[in-house]
Amino acid sequence: KDIVFTIDMPGVEKKDIDISVDEHSITVKSESNGRRYNYNRKFKPTVDVNSANATFKNGVLDIVIKKIDVKETGKQVKIK
């Protein structure tokens, strides 16, 4: 039900990490203390971008994003 990303980013401070999520991709960028990270990943499942949660501890970035069942995103249309 979730997509989980774990990215090792030693030498980076939390304030220098930029995370962007859309319905089918994630981008993580950081430049700090002479280190540069650029991570981009596309995925097929549709995700709830508002559910994205990130933690950063001891140089390890963990990101969890909930998948959306495509059936839940549609809308039933009634004929009048």
mmCIF file of N, CA and C in Angstrom:
data_model
loop_
_atom_site.group_PDB
_atom_site.id
_atom_site.type_symbol
_atom_site.label_atom_id
_atom_site.label_comp_id
_atom_site.label_asym_id
_atom_site.label_seq_id
_atom_site.Cartn_x
_atom_site.Cartn_y
_atom_site.Cartn_z
ATOM 1 N N LYS A 1 0.809 -1.210 0.000
ATOM 2 C CA LYS A 1 0.000 0.000 0.000
ATOM 3 C C LYS A 1 0.846 1.266 0.000
ATOM 4 N N ASP A 2 2.141 1.114 0.270
ATOM 5 C CA ASP A 2 3.031 2.265 0.287
ATOM 6 C C ASP A 2 4.205 2.024 -0.656
ATOM 7 N N ILE A 3 4.791 3.124 -1.115
ATOM 8 C CA ILE A 3 6.064 3.074 -1.815
ATOM 9 C C ILE A 3 7.073 3.676 -0.841
ATOM 10 N N VAL A 4 8.176 2.970 -0.628
ATOM 11 C CA VAL A 4 9.182 3.408 0.336
ATOM 12 C C VAL A 4 10.515 3.607 -0.378
ATOM 13 N N PHE A 5 11.137 4.743 -0.129
ATOM 14 C CA PHE A 5 12.463 5.039 -0.669
ATOM 15 C C PHE A 5 13.410 5.252 0.502
ATOM 16 N N THR A 6 14.589 4.649 0.440
ATOM 17 C CA THR A 6 15.642 4.869 1.419
ATOM 18 C C THR A 6 16.887 5.285 0.645
ATOM 19 N N ILE A 7 17.385 6.481 0.955
ATOM 20 C CA ILE A 7 18.517 7.038 0.210
ATOM 21 C C ILE A 7 19.615 7.431 1.196
ATOM 22 N N ASP A 8 20.813 6.894 1.003
ATOM 23 C CA ASP A 8 21.962 7.276 1.821
ATOM 24 C C ASP A 8 22.487 8.618 1.327
ATOM 25 N N MET A 9 22.569 9.586 2.241
ATOM 26 C CA MET A 9 23.037 10.925 1.892
ATOM 27 C C MET A 9 24.011 11.436 2.960
ATOM 28 N N PRO A 10 25.158 10.781 3.125
ATOM 29 C CA PRO A 10 26.097 11.225 4.147
ATOM 30 C C PRO A 10 26.652 12.613 3.846
ATOM 31 N N GLY A 11 26.909 13.376 4.906
ATOM 32 C CA GLY A 11 27.512 14.697 4.747
ATOM 33 C C GLY A 11 26.538 15.794 4.393
ATOM 34 N N VAL A 12 25.241 15.495 4.394
ATOM 35 C CA VAL A 12 24.218 16.472 4.033
ATOM 36 C C VAL A 12 23.424 16.856 5.287
ATOM 37 N N GLU A 13 22.987 18.093 5.333
ATOM 38 C CA GLU A 13 22.118 18.533 6.417
ATOM 39 C C GLU A 13 20.666 18.527 5.934
ATOM 40 N N LYS A 14 19.756 18.260 6.852
ATOM 41 C CA LYS A 14 18.328 18.160 6.522
ATOM 42 C C LYS A 14 17.828 19.413 5.798
ATOM 43 N N LYS A 15 18.276 20.573 6.230
ATOM 44 C CA LYS A 15 17.799 21.832 5.648
ATOM 45 C C LYS A 15 18.198 21.998 4.181
ATOM 46 N N ASP A 16 19.171 21.216 3.730
ATOM 47 C CA ASP A 16 19.664 21.331 2.356
ATOM 48 C C ASP A 16 19.045 20.321 1.397
ATOM 49 N N ILE A 17 18.069 19.540 1.861
ATOM 50 C CA ILE A 17 17.443 18.518 1.026
ATOM 51 C C ILE A 17 16.124 19.047 0.466
ATOM 52 N N ASP A 18 15.942 18.900 -0.848
ATOM 53 C CA ASP A 18 14.713 19.315 -1.526
ATOM 54 C C ASP A 18 14.051 18.072 -2.120
ATOM 55 N N ILE A 19 12.799 17.818 -1.727
ATOM 56 C CA ILE A 19 12.056 16.647 -2.207
ATOM 57 C C ILE A 19 10.819 17.118 -2.950
ATOM 58 N N SER A 20 10.626 16.610 -4.175
ATOM 59 C CA SER A 20 9.431 16.905 -4.969
ATOM 60 C C SER A 20 8.769 15.591 -5.355
ATOM 61 N N VAL A 21 7.443 15.536 -5.189
ATOM 62 C CA VAL A 21 6.691 14.322 -5.516
ATOM 63 C C VAL A 21 5.506 14.706 -6.392
ATOM 64 N N ASP A 22 5.291 13.944 -7.471
ATOM 65 C CA ASP A 22 4.037 14.064 -8.201
ATOM 66 C C ASP A 22 3.408 12.677 -8.259
ATOM 67 N N GLU A 23 2.348 12.519 -8.986
ATOM 68 C CA GLU A 23 1.580 11.269 -8.958
ATOM 69 C C GLU A 23 2.366 10.053 -9.437
ATOM 70 N N HIS A 24 3.435 10.254 -10.223
ATOM 71 C CA HIS A 24 4.179 9.117 -10.770
ATOM 72 C C HIS A 24 5.696 9.257 -10.698
ATOM 73 N N SER A 25 6.203 10.193 -9.890
ATOM 74 C CA SER A 25 7.655 10.314 -9.780
ATOM 75 C C SER A 25 8.065 11.053 -8.506
ATOM 76 N N ILE A 26 9.341 10.900 -8.173
ATOM 77 C CA ILE A 26 9.928 11.590 -7.034
ATOM 78 C C ILE A 26 11.290 12.118 -7.447
ATOM 79 N N THR A 27 11.638 13.298 -6.951
ATOM 80 C CA THR A 27 12.945 13.887 -7.188
ATOM 81 C C THR A 27 13.499 14.365 -5.847
ATOM 82 N N VAL A 28 14.737 13.984 -5.574
ATOM 83 C CA VAL A 28 15.423 14.418 -4.357
ATOM 84 C C VAL A 28 16.730 15.066 -4.794
ATOM 85 N N LYS A 29 16.957 16.309 -4.348
ATOM 86 C CA LYS A 29 18.177 17.029 -4.685
ATOM 87 C C LYS A 29 18.778 17.618 -3.421
ATOM 88 N N SER A 30 20.111 17.668 -3.393
ATOM 89 C CA SER A 30 20.801 18.301 -2.285
ATOM 90 C C SER A 30 22.212 18.661 -2.700
ATOM 91 N N GLU A 31 22.665 19.806 -2.207
ATOM 92 C CA GLU A 31 24.050 20.203 -2.393
ATOM 93 C C GLU A 31 24.485 20.849 -1.093
ATOM 94 N N SER A 32 25.463 20.229 -0.436
ATOM 95 C CA SER A 32 25.891 20.702 0.875
ATOM 96 C C SER A 32 27.302 20.208 1.160
ATOM 97 N N ASN A 33 28.117 21.053 1.737
ATOM 98 C CA ASN A 33 29.473 20.670 2.144
ATOM 99 C C ASN A 33 30.262 19.994 1.017
ATOM 100 N N GLY A 34 30.096 20.493 -0.199
ATOM 101 C CA GLY A 34 30.829 19.929 -1.326
ATOM 102 C C GLY A 34 30.268 18.626 -1.872
ATOM 103 N N ARG A 35 29.137 18.190 -1.346
ATOM 104 C CA ARG A 35 28.507 16.957 -1.840
ATOM 105 C C ARG A 35 27.239 17.321 -2.610
ATOM 106 N N ARG A 36 27.004 16.565 -3.681
ATOM 107 C CA ARG A 36 25.825 16.824 -4.508
ATOM 108 C C ARG A 36 25.089 15.514 -4.734
ATOM 109 N N TYR A 37 23.776 15.548 -4.498
ATOM 110 C CA TYR A 37 22.926 14.378 -4.724
ATOM 111 C C TYR A 37 21.781 14.787 -5.635
ATOM 112 N N ASN A 38 21.473 13.917 -6.594
ATOM 113 C CA ASN A 38 20.345 14.146 -7.493
ATOM 114 C C ASN A 38 19.725 12.784 -7.788
ATOM 115 N N TYR A 39 18.556 12.523 -7.223
ATOM 116 C CA TYR A 39 17.890 11.228 -7.359
ATOM 117 C C TYR A 39 16.519 11.472 -7.987
ATOM 118 N N ASN A 40 16.237 10.777 -9.069
ATOM 119 C CA ASN A 40 14.938 10.907 -9.736
ATOM 120 C C ASN A 40 14.445 9.507 -10.054
ATOM 121 N N ARG A 41 13.212 9.227 -9.681
ATOM 122 C CA ARG A 41 12.651 7.887 -9.924
ATOM 123 C C ARG A 41 11.205 8.021 -10.378
ATOM 124 N N LYS A 42 10.865 7.308 -11.451
ATOM 125 C CA LYS A 42 9.482 7.237 -11.920
ATOM 126 C C LYS A 42 8.913 5.896 -11.508
ATOM 127 N N PHE A 43 7.601 5.855 -11.269
ATOM 128 C CA PHE A 43 6.945 4.611 -10.888
ATOM 129 C C PHE A 43 5.555 4.579 -11.480
ATOM 130 N N LYS A 44 5.033 3.364 -11.691
ATOM 131 C CA LYS A 44 3.724 3.203 -12.326
ATOM 132 C C LYS A 44 2.544 3.455 -11.393
ATOM 133 N N PRO A 45 2.588 2.993 -10.148
ATOM 134 C CA PRO A 45 1.408 3.216 -9.307
ATOM 135 C C PRO A 45 1.161 4.709 -9.094
ATOM 136 N N THR A 46 -0.094 5.080 -9.040
ATOM 137 C CA THR A 46 -0.453 6.456 -8.708
ATOM 138 C C THR A 46 -0.359 6.611 -7.198
ATOM 139 N N VAL A 47 0.209 7.744 -6.742
ATOM 140 C CA VAL A 47 0.366 7.958 -5.310
ATOM 141 C C VAL A 47 -0.380 9.206 -4.864
ATOM 142 N N ASP A 48 -0.672 9.249 -3.568
ATOM 143 C CA ASP A 48 -1.279 10.424 -2.950
ATOM 144 C C ASP A 48 -0.137 11.348 -2.540
ATOM 145 N N VAL A 49 0.084 12.417 -3.299
ATOM 146 C CA VAL A 49 1.213 13.304 -3.032
ATOM 147 C C VAL A 49 1.119 13.951 -1.651
ATOM 148 N N ASN A 50 -0.087 14.110 -1.139
ATOM 149 C CA ASN A 50 -0.267 14.715 0.187
ATOM 150 C C ASN A 50 0.119 13.770 1.315
ATOM 151 N N SER A 51 0.288 12.500 1.024
ATOM 152 C CA SER A 51 0.629 11.526 2.058
ATOM 153 C C SER A 51 2.143 11.364 2.234
ATOM 154 N N ALA A 52 2.928 12.005 1.381
ATOM 155 C CA ALA A 52 4.381 11.843 1.440
ATOM 156 C C ALA A 52 4.918 12.270 2.802
ATOM 157 N N ASN A 53 5.752 11.400 3.383
ATOM 158 C CA ASN A 53 6.325 11.651 4.691
ATOM 159 C C ASN A 53 7.804 11.306 4.619
ATOM 160 N N ALA A 54 8.664 12.224 5.083
ATOM 161 C CA ALA A 54 10.105 11.999 5.008
ATOM 162 C C ALA A 54 10.744 12.186 6.380
ATOM 163 N N THR A 55 11.738 11.330 6.658
ATOM 164 C CA THR A 55 12.555 11.471 7.862
ATOM 165 C C THR A 55 14.019 11.376 7.448
ATOM 166 N N PHE A 56 14.869 12.079 8.186
ATOM 167 C CA PHE A 56 16.298 12.087 7.886
ATOM 168 C C PHE A 56 17.051 11.914 9.189
ATOM 169 N N LYS A 57 17.819 10.813 9.285
ATOM 170 C CA LYS A 57 18.553 10.533 10.513
ATOM 171 C C LYS A 57 19.861 9.837 10.164
ATOM 172 N N ASN A 58 20.949 10.335 10.730
ATOM 173 C CA ASN A 58 22.273 9.746 10.530
ATOM 174 C C ASN A 58 22.641 9.573 9.053
ATOM 175 N N GLY A 59 22.286 10.558 8.221
ATOM 176 C CA GLY A 59 22.646 10.513 6.813
ATOM 177 C C GLY A 59 21.780 9.620 5.953
ATOM 178 N N VAL A 60 20.657 9.136 6.513
ATOM 179 C CA VAL A 60 19.756 8.267 5.760
ATOM 180 C C VAL A 60 18.394 8.947 5.635
ATOM 181 N N LEU A 61 17.942 9.133 4.392
ATOM 182 C CA LEU A 61 16.641 9.735 4.108
ATOM 183 C C LEU A 61 15.640 8.628 3.809
ATOM 184 N N ASP A 62 14.553 8.590 4.562
ATOM 185 C CA ASP A 62 13.469 7.635 4.330
ATOM 186 C C ASP A 62 12.225 8.408 3.908
ATOM 187 N N ILE A 63 11.611 7.974 2.807
ATOM 188 C CA ILE A 63 10.395 8.613 2.292
ATOM 189 C C ILE A 63 9.342 7.537 2.099
ATOM 190 N N VAL A 64 8.129 7.798 2.605
ATOM 191 C CA VAL A 64 7.014 6.862 2.464
ATOM 192 C C VAL A 64 5.859 7.619 1.800
ATOM 193 N N ILE A 65 5.311 7.024 0.733
ATOM 194 C CA ILE A 65 4.193 7.623 0.000
ATOM 195 C C ILE A 65 3.129 6.559 -0.197
ATOM 196 N N LYS A 66 1.889 6.898 0.107
ATOM 197 C CA LYS A 66 0.790 5.942 -0.034
ATOM 198 C C LYS A 66 0.350 5.829 -1.495
ATOM 199 N N LYS A 67 0.154 4.578 -1.927
ATOM 200 C CA LYS A 67 -0.396 4.326 -3.259
ATOM 201 C C LYS A 67 -1.894 4.590 -3.242
ATOM 202 N N ILE A 68 -2.426 4.989 -4.382
ATOM 203 C CA ILE A 68 -3.866 5.186 -4.548
ATOM 204 C C ILE A 68 -4.376 4.107 -5.480
ATOM 205 N N ASP A 69 -5.434 3.452 -5.080
ATOM 206 C CA ASP A 69 -6.083 2.494 -5.972
ATOM 207 C C ASP A 69 -6.761 3.311 -7.064
ATOM 208 N N VAL A 70 -6.412 3.057 -8.306
ATOM 209 C CA VAL A 70 -6.946 3.839 -9.421
ATOM 210 C C VAL A 70 -8.468 3.847 -9.405
ATOM 211 N N LYS A 71 -9.077 2.771 -8.943
ATOM 212 C CA LYS A 71 -10.534 2.708 -8.872
ATOM 213 C C LYS A 71 -11.071 3.764 -7.915
ATOM 214 N N GLU A 72 -10.291 4.111 -6.876
ATOM 215 C CA GLU A 72 -10.732 5.108 -5.908
ATOM 216 C C GLU A 72 -10.656 6.523 -6.452
ATOM 217 N N THR A 73 -9.805 6.772 -7.457
ATOM 218 C CA THR A 73 -9.619 8.123 -7.958
ATOM 219 C C THR A 73 -10.678 8.508 -8.989
ATOM 220 N N GLY A 74 -11.342 7.537 -9.569
ATOM 221 C CA GLY A 74 -12.367 7.826 -10.554
ATOM 222 C C GLY A 74 -13.652 8.318 -9.904
ATOM 223 N N LYS A 75 -14.588 8.711 -10.712
ATOM 224 C CA LYS A 75 -15.858 9.205 -10.215
ATOM 225 C C LYS A 75 -16.973 8.483 -10.958
ATOM 226 N N GLN A 76 -17.933 7.996 -10.211
ATOM 227 C CA GLN A 76 -19.099 7.345 -10.788
ATOM 228 C C GLN A 76 -20.037 8.427 -11.324
ATOM 229 N N VAL A 77 -20.471 8.294 -12.553
ATOM 230 C CA VAL A 77 -21.373 9.275 -13.150
ATOM 231 C C VAL A 77 -22.732 8.634 -13.325
ATOM 232 N N LYS A 78 -23.742 9.276 -12.767
ATOM 233 C CA LYS A 78 -25.108 8.774 -12.900
ATOM 234 C C LYS A 78 -25.793 9.470 -14.080
ATOM 235 N N ILE A 79 -26.568 8.692 -14.802
ATOM 236 C CA ILE A 79 -27.310 9.230 -15.945
ATOM 237 C C ILE A 79 -28.618 9.800 -15.448
ATOM 238 N N LYS A 80 -28.927 11.012 -15.866
ATOM 239 C CA LYS A 80 -30.179 11.663 -15.429
ATOM 240 C C LYS A 80 -31.264 11.480 -16.466
#
